[in-house]
Short mmCIF file of C-alpha atoms in Angstrom, two decimals:
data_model
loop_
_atom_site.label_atom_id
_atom_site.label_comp_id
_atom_site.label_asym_id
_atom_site.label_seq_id
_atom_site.Cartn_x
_atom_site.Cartn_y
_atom_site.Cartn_z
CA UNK A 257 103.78 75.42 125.80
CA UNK A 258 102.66 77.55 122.75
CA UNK A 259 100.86 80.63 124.00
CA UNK A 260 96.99 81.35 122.67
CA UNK A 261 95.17 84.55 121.64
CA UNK A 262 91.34 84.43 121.96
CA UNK A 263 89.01 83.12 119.49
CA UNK A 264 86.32 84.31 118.50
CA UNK A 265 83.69 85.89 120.60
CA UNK A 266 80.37 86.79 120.02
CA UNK A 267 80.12 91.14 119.96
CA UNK A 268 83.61 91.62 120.62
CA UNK A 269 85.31 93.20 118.17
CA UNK A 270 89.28 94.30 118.41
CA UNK A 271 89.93 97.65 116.62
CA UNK A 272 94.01 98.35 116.05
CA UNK A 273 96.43 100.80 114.84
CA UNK A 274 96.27 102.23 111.37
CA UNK A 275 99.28 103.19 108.72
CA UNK A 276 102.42 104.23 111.67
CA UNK A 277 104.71 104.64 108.96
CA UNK A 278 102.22 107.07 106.63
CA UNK A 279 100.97 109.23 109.05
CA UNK A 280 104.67 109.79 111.02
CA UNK A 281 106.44 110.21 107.90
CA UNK A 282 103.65 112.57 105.68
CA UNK A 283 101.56 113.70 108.34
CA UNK A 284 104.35 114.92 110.91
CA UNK A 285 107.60 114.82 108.82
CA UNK A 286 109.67 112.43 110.16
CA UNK A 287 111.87 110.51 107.99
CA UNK A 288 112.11 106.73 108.28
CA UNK A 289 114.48 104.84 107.27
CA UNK A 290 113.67 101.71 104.82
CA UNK A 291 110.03 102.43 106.18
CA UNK A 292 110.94 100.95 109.44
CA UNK A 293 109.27 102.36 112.29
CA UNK A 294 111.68 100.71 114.60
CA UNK A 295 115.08 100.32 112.98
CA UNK A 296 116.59 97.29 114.62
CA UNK A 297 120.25 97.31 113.37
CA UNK A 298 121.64 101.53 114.42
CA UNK A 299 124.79 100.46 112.26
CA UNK A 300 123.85 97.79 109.63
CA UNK A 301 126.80 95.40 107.77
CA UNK A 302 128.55 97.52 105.20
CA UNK A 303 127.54 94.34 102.68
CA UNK A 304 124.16 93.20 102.32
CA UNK A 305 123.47 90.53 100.78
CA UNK A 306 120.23 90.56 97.33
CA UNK A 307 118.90 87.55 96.31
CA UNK A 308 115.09 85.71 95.91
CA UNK A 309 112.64 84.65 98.26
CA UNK A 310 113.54 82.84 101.15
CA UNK A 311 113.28 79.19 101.63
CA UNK A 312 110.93 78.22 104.90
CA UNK A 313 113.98 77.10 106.49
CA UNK A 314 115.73 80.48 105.43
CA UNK A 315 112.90 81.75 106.65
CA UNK A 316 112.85 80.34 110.09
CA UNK A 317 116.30 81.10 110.97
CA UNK A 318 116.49 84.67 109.59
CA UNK A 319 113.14 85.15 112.06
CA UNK A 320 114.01 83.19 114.92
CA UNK A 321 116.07 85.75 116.83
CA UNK A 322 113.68 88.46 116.82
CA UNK A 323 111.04 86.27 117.66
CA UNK A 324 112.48 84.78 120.51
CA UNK A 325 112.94 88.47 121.81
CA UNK A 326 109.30 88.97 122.11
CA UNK A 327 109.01 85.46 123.73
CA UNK A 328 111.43 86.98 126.51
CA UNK A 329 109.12 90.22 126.83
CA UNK A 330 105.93 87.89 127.40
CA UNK A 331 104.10 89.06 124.23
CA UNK A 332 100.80 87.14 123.58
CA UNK A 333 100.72 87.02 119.90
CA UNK A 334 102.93 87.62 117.01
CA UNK A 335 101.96 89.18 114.00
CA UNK A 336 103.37 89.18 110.79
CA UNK A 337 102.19 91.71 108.08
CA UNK A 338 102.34 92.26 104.19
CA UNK A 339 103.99 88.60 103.42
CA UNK A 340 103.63 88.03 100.08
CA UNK A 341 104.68 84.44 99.84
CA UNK A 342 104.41 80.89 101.31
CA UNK A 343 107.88 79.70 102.52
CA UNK A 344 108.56 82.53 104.83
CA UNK A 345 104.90 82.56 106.32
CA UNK A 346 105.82 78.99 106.63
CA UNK A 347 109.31 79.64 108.23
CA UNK A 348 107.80 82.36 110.43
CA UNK A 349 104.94 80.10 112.13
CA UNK A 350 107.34 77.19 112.71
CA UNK A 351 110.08 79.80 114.37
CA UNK A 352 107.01 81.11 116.51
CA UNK A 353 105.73 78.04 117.68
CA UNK A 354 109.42 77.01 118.78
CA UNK A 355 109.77 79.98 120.88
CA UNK A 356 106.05 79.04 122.50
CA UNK A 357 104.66 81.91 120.80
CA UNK A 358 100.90 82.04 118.48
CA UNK A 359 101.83 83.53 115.26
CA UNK A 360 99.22 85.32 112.97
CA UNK A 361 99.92 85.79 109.01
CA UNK A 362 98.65 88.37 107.27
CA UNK A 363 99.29 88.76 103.75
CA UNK A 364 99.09 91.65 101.14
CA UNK A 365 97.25 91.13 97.46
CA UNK A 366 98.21 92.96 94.40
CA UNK A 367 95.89 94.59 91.65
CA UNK A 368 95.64 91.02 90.17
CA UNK A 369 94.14 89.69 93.61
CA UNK A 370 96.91 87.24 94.30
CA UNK A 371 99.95 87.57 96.36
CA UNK A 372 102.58 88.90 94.03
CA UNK A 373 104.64 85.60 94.26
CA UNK A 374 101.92 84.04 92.47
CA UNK A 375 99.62 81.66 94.61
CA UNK A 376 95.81 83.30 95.31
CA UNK A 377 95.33 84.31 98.69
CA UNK A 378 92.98 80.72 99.20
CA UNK A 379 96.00 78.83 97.58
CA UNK A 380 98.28 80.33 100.69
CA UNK A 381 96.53 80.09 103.26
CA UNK A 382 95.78 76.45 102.21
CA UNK A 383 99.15 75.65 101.56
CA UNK A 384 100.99 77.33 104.49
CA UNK A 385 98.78 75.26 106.87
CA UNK A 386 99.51 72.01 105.01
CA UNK A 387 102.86 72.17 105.65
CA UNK A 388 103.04 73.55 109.13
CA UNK A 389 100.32 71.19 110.30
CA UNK A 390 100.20 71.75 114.43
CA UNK A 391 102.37 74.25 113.60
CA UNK A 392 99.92 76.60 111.72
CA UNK A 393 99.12 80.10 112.55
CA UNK A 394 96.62 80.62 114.41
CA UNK A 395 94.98 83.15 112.19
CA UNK A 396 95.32 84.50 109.09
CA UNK A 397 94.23 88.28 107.82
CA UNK A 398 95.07 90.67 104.59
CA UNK A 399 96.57 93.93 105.43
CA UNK A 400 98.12 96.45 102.45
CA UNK A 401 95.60 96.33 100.05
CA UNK A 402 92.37 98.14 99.48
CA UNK A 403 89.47 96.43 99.20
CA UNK A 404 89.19 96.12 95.82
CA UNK A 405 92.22 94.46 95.48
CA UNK A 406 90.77 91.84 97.87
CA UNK A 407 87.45 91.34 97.98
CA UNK A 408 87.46 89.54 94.58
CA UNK A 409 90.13 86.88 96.31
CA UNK A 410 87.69 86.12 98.69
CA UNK A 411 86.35 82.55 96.93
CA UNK A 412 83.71 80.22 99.14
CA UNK A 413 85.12 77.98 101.19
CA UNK A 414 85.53 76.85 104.88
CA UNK A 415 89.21 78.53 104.32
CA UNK A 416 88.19 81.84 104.36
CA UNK A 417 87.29 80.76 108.26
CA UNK A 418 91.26 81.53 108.94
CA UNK A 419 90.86 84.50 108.12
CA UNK A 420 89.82 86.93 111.13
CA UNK A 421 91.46 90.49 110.36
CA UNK A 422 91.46 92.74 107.96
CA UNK A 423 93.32 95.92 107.43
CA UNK A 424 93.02 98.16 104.19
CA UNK A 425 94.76 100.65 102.76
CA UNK A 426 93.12 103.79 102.54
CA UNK A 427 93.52 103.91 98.72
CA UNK A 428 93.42 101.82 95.69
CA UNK A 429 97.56 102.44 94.31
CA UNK A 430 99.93 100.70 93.68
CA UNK A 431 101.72 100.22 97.15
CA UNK A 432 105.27 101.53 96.49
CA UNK A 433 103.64 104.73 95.31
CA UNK A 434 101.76 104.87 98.16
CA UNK A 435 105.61 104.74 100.05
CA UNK A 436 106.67 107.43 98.03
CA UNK A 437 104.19 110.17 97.39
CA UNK A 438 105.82 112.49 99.82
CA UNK A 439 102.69 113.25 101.08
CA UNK A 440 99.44 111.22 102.69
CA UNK A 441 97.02 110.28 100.35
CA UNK A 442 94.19 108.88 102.93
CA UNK A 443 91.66 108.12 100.27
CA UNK A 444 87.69 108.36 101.24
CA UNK A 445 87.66 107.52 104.62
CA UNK A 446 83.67 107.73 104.60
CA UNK A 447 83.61 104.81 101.70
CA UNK A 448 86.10 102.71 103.19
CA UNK A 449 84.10 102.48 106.43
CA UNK A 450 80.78 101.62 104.42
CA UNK A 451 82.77 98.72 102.33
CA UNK A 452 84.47 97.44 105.62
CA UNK A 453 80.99 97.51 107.28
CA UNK A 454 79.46 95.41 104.66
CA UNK A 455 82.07 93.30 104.70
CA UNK A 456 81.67 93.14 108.59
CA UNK A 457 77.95 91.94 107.53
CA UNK A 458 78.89 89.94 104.92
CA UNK A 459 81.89 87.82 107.25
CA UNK A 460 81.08 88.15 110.78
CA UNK A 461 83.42 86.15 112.07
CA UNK A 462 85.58 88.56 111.00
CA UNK A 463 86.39 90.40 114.07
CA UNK A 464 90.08 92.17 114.02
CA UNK A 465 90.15 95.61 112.01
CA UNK A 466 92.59 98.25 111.41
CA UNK A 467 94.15 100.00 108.49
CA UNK A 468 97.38 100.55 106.83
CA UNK A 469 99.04 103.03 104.05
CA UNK A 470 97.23 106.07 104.34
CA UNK A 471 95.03 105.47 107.00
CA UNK A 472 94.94 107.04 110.60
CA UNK A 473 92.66 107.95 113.37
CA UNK A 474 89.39 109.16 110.40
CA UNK A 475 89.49 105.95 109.19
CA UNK A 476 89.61 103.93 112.00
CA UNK A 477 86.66 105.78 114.01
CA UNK A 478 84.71 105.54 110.07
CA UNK A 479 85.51 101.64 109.82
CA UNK A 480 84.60 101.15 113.96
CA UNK A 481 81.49 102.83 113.50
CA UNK A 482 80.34 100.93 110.61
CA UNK A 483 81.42 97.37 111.79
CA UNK A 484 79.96 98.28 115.29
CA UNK A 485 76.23 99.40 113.17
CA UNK A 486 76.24 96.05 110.83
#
């Protein structure tokens, strides 16, 4: 039996963690390796393999193991962040729901508005569920991007329903700069919090927030205030 996360909920609003990686590697000098936060391989294969995007299937079986860890540890949800094209959202959601776990996408958006494989962040979303039918995520959000890379994606729709968190970066760069500044650059926290609020107003069923690159504890009290006043 697949596992749930809640829907919806009338004034109840989930507020999570903003940009780890950021803040532990500019704000208190720790160096991470590849950006990961949690390396999972100590002593990786001396040959790794390059190539292009992963097929779903790829995609499922590269995911699989890791997924079926959390399954063991009794995790309620797992969530996916800064996918940037369909077949391994695909492959992820269809690995989750085989180890009887809810799976939530969330995908990043370049300066052009679309995901940088190609399809416009409707055109995912849309397509991802198509092919994973019962299989679909349960939710969908947009994490990695400011909101002026994303807030012009945002097109009418009953699609934009799937949607249900949102977590910005804290400024509008290009995101491997962001990476590699040596130092945080955290933006405006002030006028992020106004534009998430509105956007809060705007979407209210909306109703996961956070942050990434660049943000950190300023932001997150800025963008809980303002969704918590709209």
């Amino acid at each position: 039996m697949t596992s749930s996360f809640p829907t919806q909920q009338a004034d109840l609003q989930y507020l999570t963690e903003g940009g780890q990686e950021t803040e532990i590697m500019y704000k208190f000098g720790f160096e991470l390796r590849e950006f990961a936060l949690f390396p999972l391989l100590d002593h990786p294969p001396a040959v790794v393999e390059l190539r292009g995007p992963m097929t779903a299937e790829e995609a499922e079986d590269y995911h699989s193991t890791q997924i079926a860890t959390l399954a063991t540890a009794e995790v309620d949800l797992v969530e996916t962040m800064t996918f940037n094209n369909v077949p391994e959202a695909v492959g992820v959601a269809r690995a989750a729901t085989r180890a009887g776990l809810a799976a939530a996408i969330l995908f990043t958006l370049d300066s052009n508005h679309r995901l940088h494989s190609g399809p416009t962040l409707k055109e995912a979303i849309e397509a991802v569920d198509a092919e994973c039918g019962s299989d679909r995520p349960v939710f969908y959000g947009i994490n990695c991007s400011h909101p002026l890379e994303f807030l012009p994606a945002i097109e009418p729709g009953d699609w934009f329903e799937r949607v249900r968190c949102l977590r910005p970066n804290a400024a509008m760069m290009d995101k491997i700069s962001l990476c590699t500044l040596g130092h945080l650059e955290s933006g405006d926290p002030v006028d992020l919090g106004e534009r998430m609020g509105a956007i809060a107003e705007q979407y209210p069923h909306l109703d996961i927030w956070g942050g990434c690159c660049g943000t950190w504890e300023t932001h997150l009290e800025e963008i809980a205030r303002n969704v918590r006043a709209r």
